[in-house]
Amino acid sequence: MEGSIIDILIFAPLAPILGVMLFWFIQLLFIESEKYLLSKIRPKHEPLCRFTNFLGILFQTISHALGYTVTKSGISDFYISVEYGKVAPKKEKKGAFEWISNAFLFIGPFFIPAFLLLLCLFLLINFDFASTSQTLELKYTFGGQITAFGIGLYSFTKNFFELLFTLDLLHPGHLGFLLLLIFLGMGIRPSYIGEKKIEKVDMLYELKNVWNLIKNKPSYFIILFLIAYIVFYLSIFFNQNWYVTLFTIFGWLSIISIISIIITNLILYLVKTTDDIPRFWKVVPFVILPVSYILLRLLFLYYPVDFTTTISLIIMILLTVIVTYILLYTKTNKFKFKLGIKLLKKKIKDDTDERG
């Protein structure tokens, strides 16, 4: 077995953990970008923002309820609204049970909805779990574990993007998956909690909750680390890839969430951009999306080509971008104003040069 004893016994188990933490942090950054876009469109699209907040509250409340279910506390009350969600247990359990329930509340929303989407994803793509450990010879060092973790993420991401670029929007299963992906991106976390929006759910709020969870019961957190190390040592003993595969799955969940947030951000950016277009013209880009796709699919039905679904998706997106740009240019003064400013600056500069 390659590597020093210290590397294998102490540092190697940390590699997948650090990888998951990195992707979770990236996930938080993308969530912040989404909340920024929501804040920009809120004055004109309050119902949409309330809907995204409802989805966030829903995911959070379901995660909390699942925590009570796992700890066998039971559920006596389940309440959810646009601003607030609450789950009350049948049995008040303290100690480790309470800590686990809170972990589901604070950490669960980042992974549980994505896990449900992952199950749906495996119905649409063929993915070989064993490929992550067979691509390279398994090494139980820090470098070997981080490499195996990266290979697992790469294999999954490659399959995921292949599905996204070949989605058949006329197929109910594919269309349903895309809608679920968008809903996940929109509601992965609420923007606020409370009727008066007194508790803003931002990146610092999330980090503070996780830190308080660890700080209040550090012994439980240490026990989790010890369990992780035990699983790693068992993986070495049986010469299996159980440990890195477990954390790779968490990496997959983060990737699903990140991609869903990116897609949602693109939609929100389109909404924000079309707000500058006057009257009914602002609806045109959203009409172009389905109409262009359906017309392209009909065209390719009579004139078949390879990669029909991919070409249809790409042309649909390009047409929407082009039409939006044309509308902004012809129906607003946005680009004209910028052009005028540039010409004015150029003229002032030329006059200054002539005087000099």
Tab-separated table of C-alpha atoms in Angstrom:
chain	number	residue	atom	x	y	z
A	1	MET	CA	0.000	0.000	0.000
A	2	GLU	CA	1.478	3.325	-1.099
A	3	GLY	CA	1.710	6.354	1.162
A	4	SER	CA	2.882	6.951	4.693
A	5	ILE	CA	1.009	5.630	7.695
A	6	ILE	CA	0.128	9.172	8.828
A	7	ASP	CA	-1.229	10.049	5.397
A	8	ILE	CA	-3.361	6.907	5.230
A	9	LEU	CA	-4.653	6.893	8.796
A	10	ILE	CA	-5.163	10.629	9.388
A	11	PHE	CA	-5.197	12.753	6.243
A	12	ALA	CA	-6.684	10.437	3.609
A	13	PRO	CA	-10.168	10.295	5.217
A	14	LEU	CA	-10.302	14.099	5.168
A	15	ALA	CA	-10.010	14.340	1.370
A	16	PRO	CA	-13.623	13.491	0.422
A	17	ILE	CA	-14.929	15.480	3.406
A	18	LEU	CA	-13.081	18.588	2.250
A	19	GLY	CA	-14.345	17.990	-1.289
A	20	VAL	CA	-17.960	17.912	-0.122
A	21	MET	CA	-17.426	21.042	1.989
A	22	LEU	CA	-15.969	22.856	-1.018
A	23	PHE	CA	-18.952	22.054	-3.233
A	24	TRP	CA	-21.376	22.936	-0.448
A	25	PHE	CA	-19.682	26.324	-0.117
A	26	ILE	CA	-19.936	26.838	-3.894
A	27	GLN	CA	-23.601	25.938	-3.581
A	28	LEU	CA	-24.024	28.668	-0.957
A	29	LEU	CA	-22.404	31.222	-3.268
A	30	PHE	CA	-24.767	30.367	-6.114
A	31	ILE	CA	-27.725	30.581	-3.735
A	32	GLU	CA	-26.602	34.095	-2.824
A	33	SER	CA	-26.492	35.060	-6.499
A	34	GLU	CA	-30.029	33.750	-6.929
A	35	LYS	CA	-31.276	35.747	-3.957
A	36	TYR	CA	-29.649	38.849	-5.414
A	37	LEU	CA	-31.587	38.396	-8.656
A	38	LEU	CA	-34.791	37.773	-6.712
A	39	SER	CA	-34.272	41.019	-4.810
A	40	LYS	CA	-33.905	42.869	-8.118
A	41	ILE	CA	-37.137	41.558	-9.624
A	42	ARG	CA	-39.187	41.588	-6.404
A	43	PRO	CA	-40.859	45.009	-6.957
A	44	LYS	CA	-42.417	43.839	-10.233
A	45	HIS	CA	-42.689	40.116	-9.566
A	46	GLU	CA	-43.753	39.731	-5.957
A	47	PRO	CA	-45.890	36.604	-6.670
A	48	LEU	CA	-42.921	34.814	-8.245
A	49	CYS	CA	-40.685	35.719	-5.305
A	50	ARG	CA	-43.321	34.543	-2.842
A	51	PHE	CA	-43.604	31.271	-4.754
A	52	THR	CA	-39.844	30.678	-4.553
A	53	ASN	CA	-39.951	31.451	-0.841
A	54	PHE	CA	-42.817	28.991	-0.404
A	55	LEU	CA	-40.775	26.276	-2.119
A	56	GLY	CA	-37.833	27.038	0.167
A	57	ILE	CA	-40.026	26.863	3.267
A	58	LEU	CA	-41.565	23.632	1.945
A	59	PHE	CA	-38.191	21.928	1.430
A	60	GLN	CA	-36.987	23.103	4.830
A	61	THR	CA	-40.118	21.906	6.628
A	62	ILE	CA	-40.100	18.528	4.893
A	63	SER	CA	-36.438	18.073	5.847
A	64	HIS	CA	-37.254	18.864	9.468
A	65	ALA	CA	-40.183	16.435	9.400
A	66	LEU	CA	-37.911	13.768	7.964
A	67	GLY	CA	-35.521	14.391	10.852
A	68	TYR	CA	-38.288	13.717	13.354
A	69	THR	CA	-39.244	10.608	11.391
A	70	VAL	CA	-35.699	9.241	11.396
A	71	THR	CA	-35.373	9.805	15.149
A	72	LYS	CA	-38.801	8.191	15.690
A	73	SER	CA	-40.104	11.308	17.409
A	74	GLY	CA	-43.251	11.290	15.298
A	75	ILE	CA	-45.082	14.315	13.922
A	76	SER	CA	-48.021	15.857	15.751
A	77	ASP	CA	-48.317	19.095	13.795
A	78	PHE	CA	-47.244	20.156	10.318
A	79	TYR	CA	-47.796	23.755	9.227
A	80	ILE	CA	-46.526	25.586	6.177
A	81	SER	CA	-47.168	28.965	4.588
A	82	VAL	CA	-45.367	31.329	2.259
A	83	GLU	CA	-43.497	32.939	5.143
A	84	TYR	CA	-43.141	30.232	7.737
A	85	GLY	CA	-43.116	26.488	8.320
A	86	LYS	CA	-43.305	24.495	11.526
A	87	VAL	CA	-43.137	20.841	12.500
A	88	ALA	CA	-43.962	19.667	16.013
A	89	PRO	CA	-42.900	16.206	17.240
A	90	LYS	CA	-45.188	13.820	19.078
A	91	LYS	CA	-42.424	12.966	21.512
A	92	GLU	CA	-39.951	15.546	22.749
A	93	LYS	CA	-36.578	13.840	22.573
A	94	LYS	CA	-33.396	15.429	23.816
A	95	GLY	CA	-29.737	14.735	23.332
A	96	ALA	CA	-28.619	13.046	20.139
A	97	PHE	CA	-32.162	12.742	18.774
A	98	GLU	CA	-32.745	16.483	19.031
A	99	TRP	CA	-29.342	17.188	17.488
A	100	ILE	CA	-30.055	14.902	14.525
A	101	SER	CA	-33.444	16.548	13.974
A	102	ASN	CA	-31.803	19.973	13.934
A	103	ALA	CA	-29.161	18.686	11.532
A	104	PHE	CA	-31.932	17.669	9.145
A	105	LEU	CA	-33.431	21.160	9.534
A	106	PHE	CA	-30.243	23.144	8.900
A	107	ILE	CA	-28.325	20.873	6.515
A	108	GLY	CA	-31.030	18.655	5.035
A	109	PRO	CA	-32.509	21.236	2.608
A	110	PHE	CA	-29.203	21.379	0.741
A	111	PHE	CA	-29.187	17.644	0.035
A	112	ILE	CA	-32.575	15.961	0.584
A	113	PRO	CA	-34.493	17.601	-2.322
A	114	ALA	CA	-31.501	16.987	-4.584
A	115	PHE	CA	-31.444	13.339	-3.456
A	116	LEU	CA	-35.055	12.893	-4.564
A	117	LEU	CA	-34.112	14.406	-7.913
A	118	LEU	CA	-31.105	12.079	-8.074
A	119	LEU	CA	-33.445	9.092	-7.803
A	120	CYS	CA	-35.455	10.456	-10.727
A	121	LEU	CA	-32.236	11.064	-12.635
A	122	PHE	CA	-31.193	7.425	-12.454
A	123	LEU	CA	-34.440	6.530	-14.208
A	124	LEU	CA	-33.331	8.645	-17.169
A	125	ILE	CA	-29.613	7.836	-17.425
A	126	ASN	CA	-27.480	4.748	-17.046
A	127	PHE	CA	-24.717	5.307	-14.543
A	128	ASP	CA	-22.253	2.686	-13.358
A	129	PHE	CA	-21.438	3.147	-9.680
A	130	ALA	CA	-18.488	0.807	-9.968
A	131	SER	CA	-16.843	2.922	-12.659
A	132	THR	CA	-15.695	5.441	-10.083
A	133	SER	CA	-13.459	2.865	-8.435
A	134	GLN	CA	-12.410	1.024	-11.568
A	135	THR	CA	-11.169	4.007	-13.564
A	136	LEU	CA	-7.907	4.137	-11.627
A	137	GLU	CA	-6.286	1.825	-9.143
A	138	LEU	CA	-7.758	2.673	-5.759
A	139	LYS	CA	-5.273	4.337	-3.405
A	140	TYR	CA	-5.941	5.020	0.255
A	141	THR	CA	-3.860	8.184	0.450
A	142	PHE	CA	-5.043	11.783	0.559
A	143	GLY	CA	-4.196	12.233	-3.114
A	144	GLY	CA	-5.719	8.894	-4.054
A	145	GLN	CA	-8.962	9.617	-2.245
A	146	ILE	CA	-9.335	13.116	-3.685
A	147	THR	CA	-8.616	11.682	-7.146
A	148	ALA	CA	-11.273	9.005	-6.730
A	149	PHE	CA	-13.680	11.665	-5.465
A	150	GLY	CA	-12.956	13.835	-8.501
A	151	ILE	CA	-13.386	10.935	-10.924
A	152	GLY	CA	-16.753	10.126	-9.399
A	153	LEU	CA	-17.897	13.727	-9.769
A	154	TYR	CA	-16.586	13.947	-13.328
A	155	SER	CA	-18.343	10.747	-14.419
A	156	PHE	CA	-21.627	11.865	-12.923
A	157	THR	CA	-21.386	15.430	-14.239
A	158	LYS	CA	-20.584	14.158	-17.729
A	159	ASN	CA	-23.667	11.929	-17.736
A	160	PHE	CA	-25.782	14.703	-16.254
A	161	PHE	CA	-24.800	17.238	-18.902
A	162	GLU	CA	-25.315	14.682	-21.647
A	163	LEU	CA	-28.874	14.286	-20.403
A	164	LEU	CA	-29.444	18.046	-20.173
A	165	PHE	CA	-28.191	18.647	-23.715
A	166	THR	CA	-30.318	15.828	-25.107
A	167	LEU	CA	-33.522	16.570	-23.196
A	168	ASP	CA	-36.610	15.935	-25.269
A	169	LEU	CA	-39.053	18.576	-24.085
A	170	LEU	CA	-41.862	16.757	-25.868
A	171	HIS	CA	-41.226	13.731	-23.659
A	172	PRO	CA	-43.294	13.935	-20.433
A	173	GLY	CA	-40.540	12.363	-18.356
A	174	HIS	CA	-37.847	14.724	-19.622
A	175	LEU	CA	-40.088	17.779	-19.324
A	176	GLY	CA	-41.128	16.771	-15.815
A	177	PHE	CA	-37.500	16.310	-14.792
A	178	LEU	CA	-36.606	19.769	-16.116
A	179	LEU	CA	-39.488	21.347	-14.193
A	180	LEU	CA	-38.421	19.566	-11.009
A	181	LEU	CA	-34.871	20.785	-11.590
A	182	ILE	CA	-36.121	24.366	-11.928
A	183	PHE	CA	-38.309	24.042	-8.830
A	184	LEU	CA	-35.308	22.734	-6.898
A	185	GLY	CA	-33.239	25.711	-8.014
A	186	MET	CA	-35.974	28.181	-7.157
A	187	GLY	CA	-36.708	26.816	-3.729
A	188	ILE	CA	-33.494	25.307	-2.460
A	189	ARG	CA	-33.539	27.908	0.334
A	190	PRO	CA	-36.092	30.557	1.334
A	191	SER	CA	-35.162	34.225	1.128
A	192	TYR	CA	-36.767	35.094	4.445
A	193	ILE	CA	-38.633	33.563	7.376
A	194	GLY	CA	-41.442	35.332	9.215
A	195	GLU	CA	-44.408	37.406	8.113
A	196	LYS	CA	-42.475	40.644	8.594
A	197	LYS	CA	-39.385	39.176	6.923
A	198	ILE	CA	-37.408	39.853	10.077
A	199	GLU	CA	-35.121	36.882	9.573
A	200	LYS	CA	-33.205	37.094	6.320
A	201	VAL	CA	-31.911	33.740	5.117
A	202	ASP	CA	-28.535	34.548	3.610
A	203	MET	CA	-25.161	32.846	3.502
A	204	LEU	CA	-24.184	34.093	6.959
A	205	TYR	CA	-27.474	32.803	8.354
A	206	GLU	CA	-26.764	29.318	6.989
A	207	LEU	CA	-23.185	29.266	8.263
A	208	LYS	CA	-24.272	30.546	11.667
A	209	ASN	CA	-26.850	27.770	12.029
A	210	VAL	CA	-24.340	25.084	11.105
A	211	TRP	CA	-21.755	26.575	13.459
A	212	ASN	CA	-24.275	26.701	16.319
A	213	LEU	CA	-25.205	23.093	15.600
A	214	ILE	CA	-21.556	22.076	15.961
A	215	LYS	CA	-20.807	24.393	18.886
A	216	ASN	CA	-23.788	23.308	20.988
A	217	LYS	CA	-22.886	19.627	20.837
A	218	PRO	CA	-19.256	19.289	19.691
A	219	SER	CA	-19.107	15.733	21.019
A	220	TYR	CA	-21.720	14.601	18.475
A	221	PHE	CA	-19.740	16.199	15.679
A	222	ILE	CA	-16.604	14.403	16.861
A	223	ILE	CA	-18.526	11.119	16.942
A	224	LEU	CA	-19.564	11.654	13.316
A	225	PHE	CA	-15.927	12.172	12.404
A	226	LEU	CA	-14.953	8.999	14.229
A	227	ILE	CA	-17.672	7.056	12.410
A	228	ALA	CA	-16.367	8.414	9.100
A	229	TYR	CA	-12.848	7.283	9.979
A	230	ILE	CA	-14.126	3.837	10.982
A	231	VAL	CA	-15.893	3.477	7.624
A	232	PHE	CA	-12.657	4.488	5.908
A	233	TYR	CA	-10.650	1.895	7.828
A	234	LEU	CA	-13.245	-0.772	6.996
A	235	SER	CA	-12.922	0.207	3.339
A	236	ILE	CA	-9.181	-0.365	3.581
A	237	PHE	CA	-9.645	-3.688	5.353
A	238	PHE	CA	-12.056	-5.021	2.730
A	239	ASN	CA	-10.250	-3.210	-0.107
A	240	GLN	CA	-13.454	-1.505	-1.213
A	241	ASN	CA	-14.373	2.020	-2.256
A	242	TRP	CA	-17.268	2.440	0.172
A	243	TYR	CA	-15.939	5.530	1.914
A	244	VAL	CA	-15.190	7.713	-1.078
A	245	THR	CA	-18.367	6.547	-2.837
A	246	LEU	CA	-20.460	7.710	0.114
A	247	PHE	CA	-19.024	11.222	-0.017
A	248	THR	CA	-19.081	11.240	-3.809
A	249	ILE	CA	-22.863	10.890	-3.635
A	250	PHE	CA	-22.987	14.031	-1.490
A	251	GLY	CA	-20.874	15.700	-4.171
A	252	TRP	CA	-23.411	14.619	-6.793
A	253	LEU	CA	-26.186	16.198	-4.762
A	254	SER	CA	-24.273	19.480	-4.618
A	255	ILE	CA	-23.702	19.374	-8.376
A	256	ILE	CA	-27.412	18.793	-9.005
A	257	SER	CA	-28.232	21.740	-6.762
A	258	ILE	CA	-25.616	24.000	-8.355
A	259	ILE	CA	-26.790	23.222	-11.892
A	260	SER	CA	-30.425	23.732	-10.897
A	261	ILE	CA	-29.543	27.115	-9.383
A	262	ILE	CA	-27.632	28.127	-12.530
A	263	ILE	CA	-30.647	27.271	-14.701
A	264	THR	CA	-32.906	29.195	-12.323
A	265	ASN	CA	-30.541	32.176	-12.374
A	266	LEU	CA	-30.699	32.243	-16.171
A	267	ILE	CA	-34.493	32.281	-16.004
A	268	LEU	CA	-34.489	35.037	-13.382
A	269	TYR	CA	-32.007	37.042	-15.434
A	270	LEU	CA	-34.304	36.733	-18.450
A	271	VAL	CA	-37.194	37.970	-16.298
A	272	LYS	CA	-35.089	40.885	-15.052
A	273	THR	CA	-33.958	41.755	-18.585
A	274	THR	CA	-37.429	41.660	-20.110
A	275	ASP	CA	-38.686	44.044	-17.419
A	276	ASP	CA	-36.989	46.813	-19.406
A	277	ILE	CA	-39.083	45.991	-22.473
A	278	PRO	CA	-42.380	47.922	-22.595
A	279	ARG	CA	-45.918	46.586	-22.776
A	280	PHE	CA	-46.720	43.196	-24.270
A	281	TRP	CA	-43.349	42.972	-26.020
A	282	LYS	CA	-41.793	41.709	-22.785
A	283	VAL	CA	-43.771	38.479	-23.173
A	284	VAL	CA	-42.351	37.732	-26.627
A	285	PRO	CA	-39.082	36.060	-25.431
A	286	PHE	CA	-41.062	33.681	-23.229
A	287	VAL	CA	-43.350	32.817	-26.149
A	288	ILE	CA	-40.354	32.253	-28.416
A	289	LEU	CA	-39.060	29.493	-26.134
A	290	PRO	CA	-41.859	26.914	-26.621
A	291	VAL	CA	-42.950	28.052	-30.092
A	292	SER	CA	-39.470	27.890	-31.612
A	293	TYR	CA	-38.798	24.498	-30.039
A	294	ILE	CA	-42.042	22.970	-31.312
A	295	LEU	CA	-41.530	24.378	-34.815
A	296	LEU	CA	-37.976	23.067	-34.921
A	297	ARG	CA	-39.067	19.610	-33.828
A	298	LEU	CA	-41.755	19.612	-36.521
A	299	LEU	CA	-39.153	20.675	-39.071
A	300	PHE	CA	-36.780	17.901	-38.042
A	301	LEU	CA	-39.661	15.448	-38.153
A	302	TYR	CA	-39.902	15.965	-41.911
A	303	TYR	CA	-36.176	16.575	-42.428
A	304	PRO	CA	-34.441	14.243	-39.960
A	305	VAL	CA	-30.919	15.071	-38.804
A	306	ASP	CA	-28.608	13.762	-36.125
A	307	PHE	CA	-28.783	15.255	-32.617
A	308	THR	CA	-32.281	16.602	-33.202
A	309	THR	CA	-33.051	17.351	-29.558
A	310	THR	CA	-29.691	19.014	-28.916
A	311	ILE	CA	-29.900	21.217	-32.005
A	312	SER	CA	-33.470	22.185	-31.131
A	313	LEU	CA	-32.461	23.211	-27.608
A	314	ILE	CA	-29.473	25.247	-28.782
A	315	ILE	CA	-31.399	27.070	-31.523
A	316	MET	CA	-34.285	27.736	-29.122
A	317	ILE	CA	-31.927	29.360	-26.620
A	318	LEU	CA	-30.077	31.355	-29.290
A	319	LEU	CA	-33.322	32.603	-30.825
A	320	THR	CA	-34.566	33.719	-27.423
A	321	VAL	CA	-31.337	35.610	-26.727
A	322	ILE	CA	-31.342	37.256	-30.164
A	323	VAL	CA	-35.009	38.251	-29.984
A	324	THR	CA	-34.510	39.667	-26.483
A	325	TYR	CA	-31.527	41.692	-27.661
A	326	ILE	CA	-33.453	43.015	-30.668
A	327	LEU	CA	-36.390	44.026	-28.482
A	328	LEU	CA	-34.100	45.787	-26.038
A	329	TYR	CA	-32.460	47.644	-28.904
A	330	THR	CA	-35.636	48.617	-30.763
A	331	LYS	CA	-38.148	49.080	-27.946
A	332	THR	CA	-35.974	50.725	-25.302
A	333	ASN	CA	-33.330	53.429	-25.108
A	334	LYS	CA	-30.991	51.214	-23.143
A	335	PHE	CA	-28.412	50.521	-25.840
A	336	LYS	CA	-28.973	53.874	-27.521
A	337	PHE	CA	-28.261	55.657	-24.249
A	338	LYS	CA	-25.058	53.685	-23.721
A	339	LEU	CA	-24.008	54.386	-27.300
A	340	GLY	CA	-24.728	58.081	-26.816
A	341	ILE	CA	-22.616	58.192	-23.675
A	342	LYS	CA	-19.719	56.526	-25.480
A	343	LEU	CA	-19.954	58.983	-28.397
A	344	LEU	CA	-20.122	61.909	-25.989
A	345	LYS	CA	-17.041	60.707	-24.123
A	346	LYS	CA	-15.212	60.233	-27.408
A	347	LYS	CA	-16.161	63.736	-28.548
A	348	ILE	CA	-14.993	65.284	-25.270
A	349	LYS	CA	-11.731	63.390	-25.526
A	350	ASP	CA	-11.189	64.545	-29.125
A	351	ASP	CA	-11.898	68.163	-28.171
A	352	THR	CA	-9.453	67.910	-25.294
A	353	ASP	CA	-6.773	66.466	-27.567
A	354	GLU	CA	-7.283	69.260	-30.108
A	355	ARG	CA	-6.943	71.940	-27.442
A	356	GLY	CA	-3.886	70.217	-26.064
